[in-house]
XYZ file of C-alpha atoms in Angstrom:
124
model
C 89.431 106.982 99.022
C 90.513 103.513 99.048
C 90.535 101.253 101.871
C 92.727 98.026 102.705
C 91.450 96.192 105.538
C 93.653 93.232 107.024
C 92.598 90.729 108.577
C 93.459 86.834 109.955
C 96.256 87.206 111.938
C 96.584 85.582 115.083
C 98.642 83.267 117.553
C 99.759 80.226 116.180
C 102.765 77.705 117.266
C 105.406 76.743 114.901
C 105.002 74.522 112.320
C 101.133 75.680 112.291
C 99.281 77.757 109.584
C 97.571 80.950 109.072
C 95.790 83.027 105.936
C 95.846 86.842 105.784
C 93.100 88.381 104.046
C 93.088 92.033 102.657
C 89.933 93.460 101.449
C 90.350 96.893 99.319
C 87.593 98.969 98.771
C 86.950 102.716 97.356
C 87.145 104.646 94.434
C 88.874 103.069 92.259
C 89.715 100.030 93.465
C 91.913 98.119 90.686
C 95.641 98.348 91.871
C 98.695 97.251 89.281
C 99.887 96.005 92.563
C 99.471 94.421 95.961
C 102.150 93.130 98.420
C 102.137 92.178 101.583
C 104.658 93.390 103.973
C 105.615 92.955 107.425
C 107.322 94.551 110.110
C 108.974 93.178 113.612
C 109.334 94.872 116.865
C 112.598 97.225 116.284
C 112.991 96.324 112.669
C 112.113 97.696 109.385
C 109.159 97.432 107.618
C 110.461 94.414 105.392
C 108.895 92.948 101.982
C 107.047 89.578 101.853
C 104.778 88.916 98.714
C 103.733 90.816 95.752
C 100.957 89.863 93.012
C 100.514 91.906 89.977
C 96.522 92.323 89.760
C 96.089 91.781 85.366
C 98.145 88.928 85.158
C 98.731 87.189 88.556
C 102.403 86.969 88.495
C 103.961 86.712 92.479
C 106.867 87.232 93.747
C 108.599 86.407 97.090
C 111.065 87.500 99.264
C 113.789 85.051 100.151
C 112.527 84.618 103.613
C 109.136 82.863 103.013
C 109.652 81.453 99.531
C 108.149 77.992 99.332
C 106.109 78.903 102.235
C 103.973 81.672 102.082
C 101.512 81.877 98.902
C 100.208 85.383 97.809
C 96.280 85.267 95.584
C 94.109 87.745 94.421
C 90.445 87.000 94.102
C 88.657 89.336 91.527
C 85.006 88.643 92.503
C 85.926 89.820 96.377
C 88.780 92.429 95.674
C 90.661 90.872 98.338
C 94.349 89.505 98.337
C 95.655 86.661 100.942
C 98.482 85.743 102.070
C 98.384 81.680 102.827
C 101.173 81.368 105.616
C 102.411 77.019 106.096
C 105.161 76.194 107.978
C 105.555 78.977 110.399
C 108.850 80.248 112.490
C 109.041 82.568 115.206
C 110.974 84.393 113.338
C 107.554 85.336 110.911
C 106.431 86.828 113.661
C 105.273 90.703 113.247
C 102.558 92.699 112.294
C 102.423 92.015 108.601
C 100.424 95.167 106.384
C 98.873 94.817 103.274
C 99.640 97.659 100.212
C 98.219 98.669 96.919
C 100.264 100.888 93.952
C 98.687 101.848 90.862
C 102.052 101.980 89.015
C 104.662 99.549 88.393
C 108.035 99.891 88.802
C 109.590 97.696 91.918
C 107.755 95.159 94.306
C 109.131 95.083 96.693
C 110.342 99.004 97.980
C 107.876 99.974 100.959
C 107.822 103.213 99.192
C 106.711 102.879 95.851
C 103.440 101.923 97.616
C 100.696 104.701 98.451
C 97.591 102.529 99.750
C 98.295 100.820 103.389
C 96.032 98.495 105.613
C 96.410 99.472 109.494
C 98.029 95.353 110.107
C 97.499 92.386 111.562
C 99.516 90.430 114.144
C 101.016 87.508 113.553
C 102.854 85.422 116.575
C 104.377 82.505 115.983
C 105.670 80.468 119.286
C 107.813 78.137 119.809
């Protein structure tokens, strides 16, 4: 079985930064793709950040462009998620996913591998 294991998230006030780890381990560990989601008291579980594992392309939802920054490290089998310029409005507990096929980035559905989260508050 694999395993994603989140981790990094804490309290942080506006403006501040924070960096999201996910650590996958397992079987076969070697995803097409990871993405990090996130999801907000009384809201859907909504995309943030996807990287495609070969060739390190990223993509970003609207939201956090130009200030969240997905990477993959090969050596650790771990993505992160490098948060600057937090709002209040980032806050919720934000998941990390793996798929083995491709297809769309950014559907909470086409991924079968989930990490159990990590909270992220942002004050004000």
């Amino acid at each position: 079985q694999v395993q994603l294991v989140e981790s990094g998230g804490g309290l942080v006030q506006a403006g501040g930064s924070l960096r999201l780890s996910c650590a996958a381990s397992g079987r076969t560990f070697r995803f097409y793709r990871m993405g990090w989601f996130r999801q907000a008291p009384g809201k859907e579980r909504e995309f943030v950040a996807a990287v495609t594992w070969s060739s390190g392309n990223t993509a970003y939802s609207d939201s956090v462009k130009g200030r969240f920054t997905i990477s993959r490290d090969n050596t650790k089998n771990t993505v992160y998620l490098q948060m600057n310029s937090l709002k209040p409005e980032d806050t919720a507990v934000y998941y990390c996913a793996g798929k083995y096929s491709s297809g769309n980035y950014y559907l909470v559905g086409d991924y079968a591998y989930w990490g159990q989260g990590t909270q992220v508050t942002v004050s004000s």
